[in-house]
């Protein structure tokens, strides 16, 4: 994420104002951590959800995938509203919406669960964009890259906690419904804290509400933006859907691994993000080129994915998921590239457009993968063979991301050097 920060110039502000923005940013990190945990937590509750609602494999996948419908749509709204209204009210509404969505999910009726999942996605769309907005206003250019790197790290740790920590809780000391009530209470308290702590000052913006979406016209008429978004989405899907929703079920029903062990192994994928995203981002900055590192990450995903599916007996436990997560950290590189491929005055909107494109693919593929599993199993219990056949979807996504990467324009610093700069 350092390359993202390098393209953003933090505005000059009094020290006291900067401190207030930094405090608000720190609180927003908690929001980003929690929303990532809530995104991945249902993956360890699939047996409970299936029993509670009598859902088919397709039904479970469609239910949990509803999160991505509103997340994708509100990715566009979040970036535009922050630029229009400042951080105080939009982020408060985002956190509170996620809190209400969590409580609704915990009520346990299918209609409230569906509505809750949609609200969680809509509110969560304000977490990353809000944290970046606050970091830009709170940190000098010298520390901005570090701040945004820490932001992404917190999200990845939340994804890890949503499986590793939540699994033992819902299968032990608290039920799955109680978990959502506790999460809603924590988010409500956080929303109040953010409303109090976030600075209210914001420059007055003229024009109609529709004008705040004008920068998206620039971003979404650039073919490179679509390439970045589709590649990022293809690389995210095997983790956001393949692991976060179905990873535990694959290991438990496919390989016969105990549930507690399956949760621990599946959580290695988001833990790998914690390593892979900053590491691959650093390498891309270090060599001044994005595409070679992106291709290396794609290759690592493919190799480790094949190892998980077909060589599980020959690789040490936890290593396959960890390396798959490290490779999937390459999905963050297109976030840098979409900013570098668009003009300076629309870089904020580029992040919103990127999230929209990435998670639109997740919203589309979540029910598709569930349908594939249901048809392959014929309604019977899932087996390893069913997963092997359905996993061709993820293999195809990774291969397609590689092919599309060949058409990406290199945006790294080395490629942007002019002949004169190179000669000097």
PDB file of C-alpha atoms in Angstrom, residues 37-272:
ATOM      1  CA  UNK A  37     -13.662 -10.008  11.068  1.00  0.00           C
ATOM      2  CA  UNK A  38     -17.415  -9.861  10.430  1.00  0.00           C
ATOM      3  CA  UNK A  39     -16.823 -10.481   6.732  1.00  0.00           C
ATOM      4  CA  UNK A  40     -14.972 -13.745   7.395  1.00  0.00           C
ATOM      5  CA  UNK A  41     -16.768 -14.912  10.572  1.00  0.00           C
ATOM      6  CA  UNK A  42     -19.744 -16.612   8.851  1.00  0.00           C
ATOM      7  CA  UNK A  43     -17.317 -19.062   7.249  1.00  0.00           C
ATOM      8  CA  UNK A  44     -16.984 -20.816  10.612  1.00  0.00           C
ATOM      9  CA  UNK A  45     -20.772 -20.831  11.155  1.00  0.00           C
ATOM     10  CA  UNK A  46     -21.933 -22.641   8.020  1.00  0.00           C
ATOM     11  CA  UNK A  47     -23.220 -25.768   9.860  1.00  0.00           C
ATOM     12  CA  UNK A  48     -25.188 -23.582  12.286  1.00  0.00           C
ATOM     13  CA  UNK A  49     -26.614 -21.395   9.505  1.00  0.00           C
ATOM     14  CA  UNK A  50     -27.520 -24.410   7.406  1.00  0.00           C
ATOM     15  CA  UNK A  51     -29.378 -26.012  10.312  1.00  0.00           C
ATOM     16  CA  UNK A  52     -31.075 -22.805  11.474  1.00  0.00           C
ATOM     17  CA  UNK A  53     -32.534 -21.882   8.080  1.00  0.00           C
ATOM     18  CA  UNK A  54     -32.629 -25.201   6.232  1.00  0.00           C
ATOM     19  CA  UNK A  55     -30.485 -23.735   3.470  1.00  0.00           C
ATOM     20  CA  UNK A  56     -28.940 -25.569   0.562  1.00  0.00           C
ATOM     21  CA  UNK A  57     -25.311 -25.086  -0.382  1.00  0.00           C
ATOM     22  CA  UNK A  58     -26.424 -22.458  -2.894  1.00  0.00           C
ATOM     23  CA  UNK A  59     -28.574 -20.760  -0.276  1.00  0.00           C
ATOM     24  CA  UNK A  60     -25.713 -20.425   2.198  1.00  0.00           C
ATOM     25  CA  UNK A  61     -23.364 -19.069  -0.453  1.00  0.00           C
ATOM     26  CA  UNK A  62     -25.964 -16.594  -1.710  1.00  0.00           C
ATOM     27  CA  UNK A  63     -26.806 -15.438   1.818  1.00  0.00           C
ATOM     28  CA  UNK A  64     -23.208 -14.758   2.819  1.00  0.00           C
ATOM     29  CA  UNK A  65     -22.404 -13.285  -0.589  1.00  0.00           C
ATOM     30  CA  UNK A  66     -25.082 -10.598  -0.120  1.00  0.00           C
ATOM     31  CA  UNK A  67     -22.458  -8.668   1.830  1.00  0.00           C
ATOM     32  CA  UNK A  68     -20.596  -7.964  -1.394  1.00  0.00           C
ATOM     33  CA  UNK A  69     -23.639  -6.569  -3.232  1.00  0.00           C
ATOM     34  CA  UNK A  70     -23.931  -3.527  -0.991  1.00  0.00           C
ATOM     35  CA  UNK A  71     -20.192  -3.322  -0.309  1.00  0.00           C
ATOM     36  CA  UNK A  72     -19.522  -2.919  -4.028  1.00  0.00           C
ATOM     37  CA  UNK A  73     -22.280  -0.337  -4.529  1.00  0.00           C
ATOM     38  CA  UNK A  74     -21.371   1.741  -1.487  1.00  0.00           C
ATOM     39  CA  UNK A  75     -17.672   1.669  -2.344  1.00  0.00           C
ATOM     40  CA  UNK A  76     -18.553   4.380  -4.865  1.00  0.00           C
ATOM     41  CA  UNK A  77     -20.734   6.269  -2.387  1.00  0.00           C
ATOM     42  CA  UNK A  78     -18.172   6.211   0.426  1.00  0.00           C
ATOM     43  CA  UNK A  79     -15.351   7.875  -1.479  1.00  0.00           C
ATOM     44  CA  UNK A  80     -17.612  10.526  -2.981  1.00  0.00           C
ATOM     45  CA  UNK A  81     -19.373  11.337   0.312  1.00  0.00           C
ATOM     46  CA  UNK A  82     -16.097  11.718   2.211  1.00  0.00           C
ATOM     47  CA  UNK A  83     -14.886  14.248  -0.329  1.00  0.00           C
ATOM     48  CA  UNK A  84     -18.236  16.034  -0.213  1.00  0.00           C
ATOM     49  CA  UNK A  85     -19.091  16.040   3.505  1.00  0.00           C
ATOM     50  CA  UNK A  86     -15.864  15.239   5.353  1.00  0.00           C
ATOM     51  CA  UNK A  87     -15.293  12.251   7.617  1.00  0.00           C
ATOM     52  CA  UNK A  88     -17.434  12.874  10.692  1.00  0.00           C
ATOM     53  CA  UNK A  89     -20.944  11.996   9.528  1.00  0.00           C
ATOM     54  CA  UNK A  90     -20.223   9.464   6.735  1.00  0.00           C
ATOM     55  CA  UNK A  91     -17.972   7.263   8.880  1.00  0.00           C
ATOM     56  CA  UNK A  92     -20.391   7.445  11.826  1.00  0.00           C
ATOM     57  CA  UNK A  93     -23.227   6.302   9.553  1.00  0.00           C
ATOM     58  CA  UNK A  94     -20.983   3.533   8.182  1.00  0.00           C
ATOM     59  CA  UNK A  95     -20.067   2.171  11.614  1.00  0.00           C
ATOM     60  CA  UNK A  96     -23.649   2.429  12.888  1.00  0.00           C
ATOM     61  CA  UNK A  97     -25.014   0.672   9.795  1.00  0.00           C
ATOM     62  CA  UNK A  98     -22.563  -2.186  10.338  1.00  0.00           C
ATOM     63  CA  UNK A  99     -23.624  -2.370  13.995  1.00  0.00           C
ATOM     64  CA  UNK A 100     -27.327  -2.517  13.121  1.00  0.00           C
ATOM     65  CA  UNK A 101     -26.584  -5.122  10.466  1.00  0.00           C
ATOM     66  CA  UNK A 102     -24.799  -7.272  13.040  1.00  0.00           C
ATOM     67  CA  UNK A 103     -27.710  -7.132  15.474  1.00  0.00           C
ATOM     68  CA  UNK A 104     -30.185  -7.994  12.716  1.00  0.00           C
ATOM     69  CA  UNK A 105     -28.025 -10.974  11.729  1.00  0.00           C
ATOM     70  CA  UNK A 106     -28.132 -12.189  15.318  1.00  0.00           C
ATOM     71  CA  UNK A 107     -31.948 -12.205  15.490  1.00  0.00           C
ATOM     72  CA  UNK A 108     -31.866 -15.460  13.555  1.00  0.00           C
ATOM     73  CA  UNK A 109     -34.838 -14.965  11.213  1.00  0.00           C
ATOM     74  CA  UNK A 110     -33.977 -15.369   7.547  1.00  0.00           C
ATOM     75  CA  UNK A 111     -35.334 -11.919   6.611  1.00  0.00           C
ATOM     76  CA  UNK A 112     -33.375 -10.139   9.343  1.00  0.00           C
ATOM     77  CA  UNK A 113     -30.245 -12.120   8.529  1.00  0.00           C
ATOM     78  CA  UNK A 114     -30.488 -11.095   4.869  1.00  0.00           C
ATOM     79  CA  UNK A 115     -31.135  -7.457   5.760  1.00  0.00           C
ATOM     80  CA  UNK A 116     -28.330  -7.539   8.307  1.00  0.00           C
ATOM     81  CA  UNK A 117     -25.838  -8.915   5.810  1.00  0.00           C
ATOM     82  CA  UNK A 118     -26.750  -6.169   3.316  1.00  0.00           C
ATOM     83  CA  UNK A 119     -26.347  -3.472   5.981  1.00  0.00           C
ATOM     84  CA  UNK A 120     -22.990  -4.912   7.050  1.00  0.00           C
ATOM     85  CA  UNK A 121     -21.708  -4.638   3.497  1.00  0.00           C
ATOM     86  CA  UNK A 122     -22.994  -1.084   3.017  1.00  0.00           C
ATOM     87  CA  UNK A 123     -21.517   0.183   6.273  1.00  0.00           C
ATOM     88  CA  UNK A 124     -18.217  -1.658   5.874  1.00  0.00           C
ATOM     89  CA  UNK A 125     -17.568   0.141   2.587  1.00  0.00           C
ATOM     90  CA  UNK A 126     -16.718   3.247   4.633  1.00  0.00           C
ATOM     91  CA  UNK A 127     -13.962   1.556   6.669  1.00  0.00           C
ATOM     92  CA  UNK A 128     -10.951   1.530   4.342  1.00  0.00           C
ATOM     93  CA  UNK A 129     -11.815   4.707   2.433  1.00  0.00           C
ATOM     94  CA  UNK A 130     -12.553   6.462   5.727  1.00  0.00           C
ATOM     95  CA  UNK A 131      -9.271   5.357   7.282  1.00  0.00           C
ATOM     96  CA  UNK A 132      -7.310   6.525   4.221  1.00  0.00           C
ATOM     97  CA  UNK A 133      -9.140   9.881   4.237  1.00  0.00           C
ATOM     98  CA  UNK A 134      -8.313  10.428   7.920  1.00  0.00           C
ATOM     99  CA  UNK A 135      -4.692   9.348   7.419  1.00  0.00           C
ATOM    100  CA  UNK A 136      -4.263  11.810   4.542  1.00  0.00           C
ATOM    101  CA  UNK A 137      -5.493  14.641   6.780  1.00  0.00           C
ATOM    102  CA  UNK A 138      -3.607  13.539   9.879  1.00  0.00           C
ATOM    103  CA  UNK A 139      -0.128  12.528   8.720  1.00  0.00           C
ATOM    104  CA  UNK A 140       2.589  14.362   6.887  1.00  0.00           C
ATOM    105  CA  UNK A 141       3.824  12.951   3.600  1.00  0.00           C
ATOM    106  CA  UNK A 142       6.797  11.476   5.456  1.00  0.00           C
ATOM    107  CA  UNK A 143       4.600   9.100   7.486  1.00  0.00           C
ATOM    108  CA  UNK A 144       1.582   8.709   5.236  1.00  0.00           C
ATOM    109  CA  UNK A 145       2.816   5.530   3.541  1.00  0.00           C
ATOM    110  CA  UNK A 146       3.375   3.890   6.910  1.00  0.00           C
ATOM    111  CA  UNK A 147      -0.081   4.935   8.130  1.00  0.00           C
ATOM    112  CA  UNK A 148      -1.848   3.439   5.132  1.00  0.00           C
ATOM    113  CA  UNK A 149       0.257   0.289   5.412  1.00  0.00           C
ATOM    114  CA  UNK A 150      -0.818  -0.080   9.043  1.00  0.00           C
ATOM    115  CA  UNK A 151      -4.422   0.465   7.938  1.00  0.00           C
ATOM    116  CA  UNK A 152      -4.331  -2.454   5.530  1.00  0.00           C
ATOM    117  CA  UNK A 153      -2.516  -4.599   8.082  1.00  0.00           C
ATOM    118  CA  UNK A 154      -5.354  -4.085  10.588  1.00  0.00           C
ATOM    119  CA  UNK A 155      -7.916  -5.254   8.046  1.00  0.00           C
ATOM    120  CA  UNK A 156      -5.934  -8.390   7.321  1.00  0.00           C
ATOM    121  CA  UNK A 157      -5.589  -9.157  11.008  1.00  0.00           C
ATOM    122  CA  UNK A 158      -9.354  -8.774  11.292  1.00  0.00           C
ATOM    123  CA  UNK A 159      -9.842 -11.360   8.555  1.00  0.00           C
ATOM    124  CA  UNK A 160      -7.550 -13.710  10.468  1.00  0.00           C
ATOM    125  CA  UNK A 161      -9.373 -13.100  13.760  1.00  0.00           C
ATOM    126  CA  UNK A 162     -12.749 -13.641  12.100  1.00  0.00           C
ATOM    127  CA  UNK A 163     -11.796 -17.267  11.606  1.00  0.00           C
ATOM    128  CA  UNK A 164      -9.117 -18.111  14.161  1.00  0.00           C
ATOM    129  CA  UNK A 165     -10.717 -16.352  17.163  1.00  0.00           C
ATOM    130  CA  UNK A 166     -14.418 -16.481  16.278  1.00  0.00           C
ATOM    131  CA  UNK A 167     -14.448 -20.209  15.489  1.00  0.00           C
ATOM    132  CA  UNK A 168     -13.703 -21.360  19.056  1.00  0.00           C
ATOM    133  CA  UNK A 169     -16.134 -18.768  20.446  1.00  0.00           C
ATOM    134  CA  UNK A 170     -19.206 -19.798  18.448  1.00  0.00           C
ATOM    135  CA  UNK A 171     -18.426 -23.490  18.905  1.00  0.00           C
ATOM    136  CA  UNK A 172     -17.691 -23.063  22.590  1.00  0.00           C
ATOM    137  CA  UNK A 173     -18.490 -20.321  25.079  1.00  0.00           C
ATOM    138  CA  UNK A 174     -21.109 -18.356  23.096  1.00  0.00           C
ATOM    139  CA  UNK A 175     -23.607 -19.242  20.387  1.00  0.00           C
ATOM    140  CA  UNK A 176     -23.452 -17.882  16.861  1.00  0.00           C
ATOM    141  CA  UNK A 177     -26.362 -15.485  17.474  1.00  0.00           C
ATOM    142  CA  UNK A 178     -24.819 -14.066  20.647  1.00  0.00           C
ATOM    143  CA  UNK A 179     -21.617 -13.330  18.742  1.00  0.00           C
ATOM    144  CA  UNK A 180     -23.487 -10.950  16.430  1.00  0.00           C
ATOM    145  CA  UNK A 181     -25.151  -9.162  19.340  1.00  0.00           C
ATOM    146  CA  UNK A 182     -21.794  -8.607  21.020  1.00  0.00           C
ATOM    147  CA  UNK A 183     -20.322  -7.366  17.734  1.00  0.00           C
ATOM    148  CA  UNK A 184     -23.232  -4.962  17.295  1.00  0.00           C
ATOM    149  CA  UNK A 185     -22.752  -3.566  20.808  1.00  0.00           C
ATOM    150  CA  UNK A 186     -19.017  -3.052  20.252  1.00  0.00           C
ATOM    151  CA  UNK A 187     -19.619  -1.296  16.936  1.00  0.00           C
ATOM    152  CA  UNK A 188     -22.310   0.943  18.432  1.00  0.00           C
ATOM    153  CA  UNK A 189     -19.907   2.093  21.126  1.00  0.00           C
ATOM    154  CA  UNK A 190     -17.253   2.656  18.463  1.00  0.00           C
ATOM    155  CA  UNK A 191     -19.691   4.697  16.357  1.00  0.00           C
ATOM    156  CA  UNK A 192     -20.324   7.058  19.289  1.00  0.00           C
ATOM    157  CA  UNK A 193     -16.597   7.402  19.944  1.00  0.00           C
ATOM    158  CA  UNK A 194     -15.932   8.196  16.291  1.00  0.00           C
ATOM    159  CA  UNK A 195     -18.702  10.785  16.192  1.00  0.00           C
ATOM    160  CA  UNK A 196     -17.149  12.550  19.176  1.00  0.00           C
ATOM    161  CA  UNK A 197     -13.506  12.215  18.107  1.00  0.00           C
ATOM    162  CA  UNK A 198     -13.657  12.911  14.364  1.00  0.00           C
ATOM    163  CA  UNK A 199     -13.043  16.573  13.446  1.00  0.00           C
ATOM    164  CA  UNK A 200     -16.095  18.273  11.953  1.00  0.00           C
ATOM    165  CA  UNK A 201     -14.289  20.890   9.889  1.00  0.00           C
ATOM    166  CA  UNK A 202     -14.532  20.473   6.146  1.00  0.00           C
ATOM    167  CA  UNK A 203     -14.180  22.882   3.259  1.00  0.00           C
ATOM    168  CA  UNK A 204     -17.511  23.898   1.745  1.00  0.00           C
ATOM    169  CA  UNK A 205     -18.215  22.149  -1.549  1.00  0.00           C
ATOM    170  CA  UNK A 206     -20.441  23.789  -4.154  1.00  0.00           C
ATOM    171  CA  UNK A 207     -22.671  22.144  -6.717  1.00  0.00           C
ATOM    172  CA  UNK A 208     -25.335  19.430  -6.627  1.00  0.00           C
ATOM    173  CA  UNK A 209     -24.934  16.091  -4.924  1.00  0.00           C
ATOM    174  CA  UNK A 210     -24.490  14.462  -8.315  1.00  0.00           C
ATOM    175  CA  UNK A 211     -21.303  16.471  -8.912  1.00  0.00           C
ATOM    176  CA  UNK A 212     -19.509  14.472  -6.227  1.00  0.00           C
ATOM    177  CA  UNK A 213     -19.637  11.458  -8.559  1.00  0.00           C
ATOM    178  CA  UNK A 214     -18.131  13.364 -11.504  1.00  0.00           C
ATOM    179  CA  UNK A 215     -14.556  12.041 -10.978  1.00  0.00           C
ATOM    180  CA  UNK A 216     -15.800   8.502 -11.599  1.00  0.00           C
ATOM    181  CA  UNK A 217     -16.436   9.439 -15.228  1.00  0.00           C
ATOM    182  CA  UNK A 218     -12.691   9.871 -15.677  1.00  0.00           C
ATOM    183  CA  UNK A 219     -11.782   6.657 -13.860  1.00  0.00           C
ATOM    184  CA  UNK A 220     -14.454   4.461 -15.430  1.00  0.00           C
ATOM    185  CA  UNK A 221     -13.730   5.557 -18.988  1.00  0.00           C
ATOM    186  CA  UNK A 222     -10.108   4.439 -18.658  1.00  0.00           C
ATOM    187  CA  UNK A 223      -9.653   0.824 -19.882  1.00  0.00           C
ATOM    188  CA  UNK A 224      -6.697   0.387 -17.515  1.00  0.00           C
ATOM    189  CA  UNK A 225      -9.057   0.969 -14.575  1.00  0.00           C
ATOM    190  CA  UNK A 226     -11.159  -2.018 -15.630  1.00  0.00           C
ATOM    191  CA  UNK A 227      -8.093  -4.212 -16.051  1.00  0.00           C
ATOM    192  CA  UNK A 228      -6.894  -3.295 -12.553  1.00  0.00           C
ATOM    193  CA  UNK A 229     -10.339  -3.893 -11.039  1.00  0.00           C
ATOM    194  CA  UNK A 230     -10.958  -7.211 -12.767  1.00  0.00           C
ATOM    195  CA  UNK A 231      -7.474  -8.547 -11.952  1.00  0.00           C
ATOM    196  CA  UNK A 232      -7.822  -7.489  -8.323  1.00  0.00           C
ATOM    197  CA  UNK A 233     -11.277  -9.071  -8.146  1.00  0.00           C
ATOM    198  CA  UNK A 234     -10.113 -12.340  -9.691  1.00  0.00           C
ATOM    199  CA  UNK A 235      -7.305 -12.558  -7.122  1.00  0.00           C
ATOM    200  CA  UNK A 236      -9.542 -11.656  -4.192  1.00  0.00           C
ATOM    201  CA  UNK A 237     -12.297 -14.183  -4.968  1.00  0.00           C
ATOM    202  CA  UNK A 238     -10.364 -17.367  -4.085  1.00  0.00           C
ATOM    203  CA  UNK A 239      -9.779 -15.862  -0.628  1.00  0.00           C
ATOM    204  CA  UNK A 240     -12.977 -13.886   0.065  1.00  0.00           C
ATOM    205  CA  UNK A 241     -15.218 -16.714  -1.174  1.00  0.00           C
ATOM    206  CA  UNK A 242     -13.051 -19.800  -1.542  1.00  0.00           C
ATOM    207  CA  UNK A 243     -11.422 -19.489   1.884  1.00  0.00           C
ATOM    208  CA  UNK A 244     -13.538 -17.111   3.976  1.00  0.00           C
ATOM    209  CA  UNK A 245     -16.832 -18.821   3.128  1.00  0.00           C
ATOM    210  CA  UNK A 246     -15.904 -22.382   2.119  1.00  0.00           C
ATOM    211  CA  UNK A 247     -12.379 -22.990   3.457  1.00  0.00           C
ATOM    212  CA  UNK A 248     -13.445 -24.543   6.747  1.00  0.00           C
ATOM    213  CA  UNK A 249     -16.074 -26.711   5.045  1.00  0.00           C
ATOM    214  CA  UNK A 250     -13.540 -27.924   2.469  1.00  0.00           C
ATOM    215  CA  UNK A 251     -11.067 -28.986   5.125  1.00  0.00           C
ATOM    216  CA  UNK A 252     -13.701 -30.510   7.432  1.00  0.00           C
ATOM    217  CA  UNK A 253     -15.964 -32.327   4.963  1.00  0.00           C
ATOM    218  CA  UNK A 254     -13.479 -32.773   2.135  1.00  0.00           C
ATOM    219  CA  UNK A 255     -10.370 -33.871   4.033  1.00  0.00           C
ATOM    220  CA  UNK A 256     -12.055 -35.079   7.224  1.00  0.00           C
ATOM    221  CA  UNK A 257     -10.137 -32.642   9.424  1.00  0.00           C
ATOM    222  CA  UNK A 258     -11.692 -31.793  12.805  1.00  0.00           C
ATOM    223  CA  UNK A 259     -13.592 -28.493  12.838  1.00  0.00           C
ATOM    224  CA  UNK A 260     -11.242 -26.762  15.283  1.00  0.00           C
ATOM    225  CA  UNK A 261      -8.199 -27.762  13.218  1.00  0.00           C
ATOM    226  CA  UNK A 262      -9.969 -26.763   9.981  1.00  0.00           C
ATOM    227  CA  UNK A 263     -10.680 -23.291  11.382  1.00  0.00           C
ATOM    228  CA  UNK A 264      -7.044 -22.858  12.389  1.00  0.00           C
ATOM    229  CA  UNK A 265      -5.747 -23.969   8.978  1.00  0.00           C
ATOM    230  CA  UNK A 266      -8.232 -21.856   7.038  1.00  0.00           C
ATOM    231  CA  UNK A 267      -7.242 -18.774   9.043  1.00  0.00           C
ATOM    232  CA  UNK A 268      -3.711 -19.104   7.692  1.00  0.00           C
ATOM    233  CA  UNK A 269      -4.875 -17.540   4.416  1.00  0.00           C
ATOM    234  CA  UNK A 270      -5.759 -14.115   5.881  1.00  0.00           C
ATOM    235  CA  UNK A 271      -2.671 -14.374   8.069  1.00  0.00           C
ATOM    236  CA  UNK A 272      -0.700 -14.785   4.847  1.00  0.00           C
TER     237      UNK A 272
END
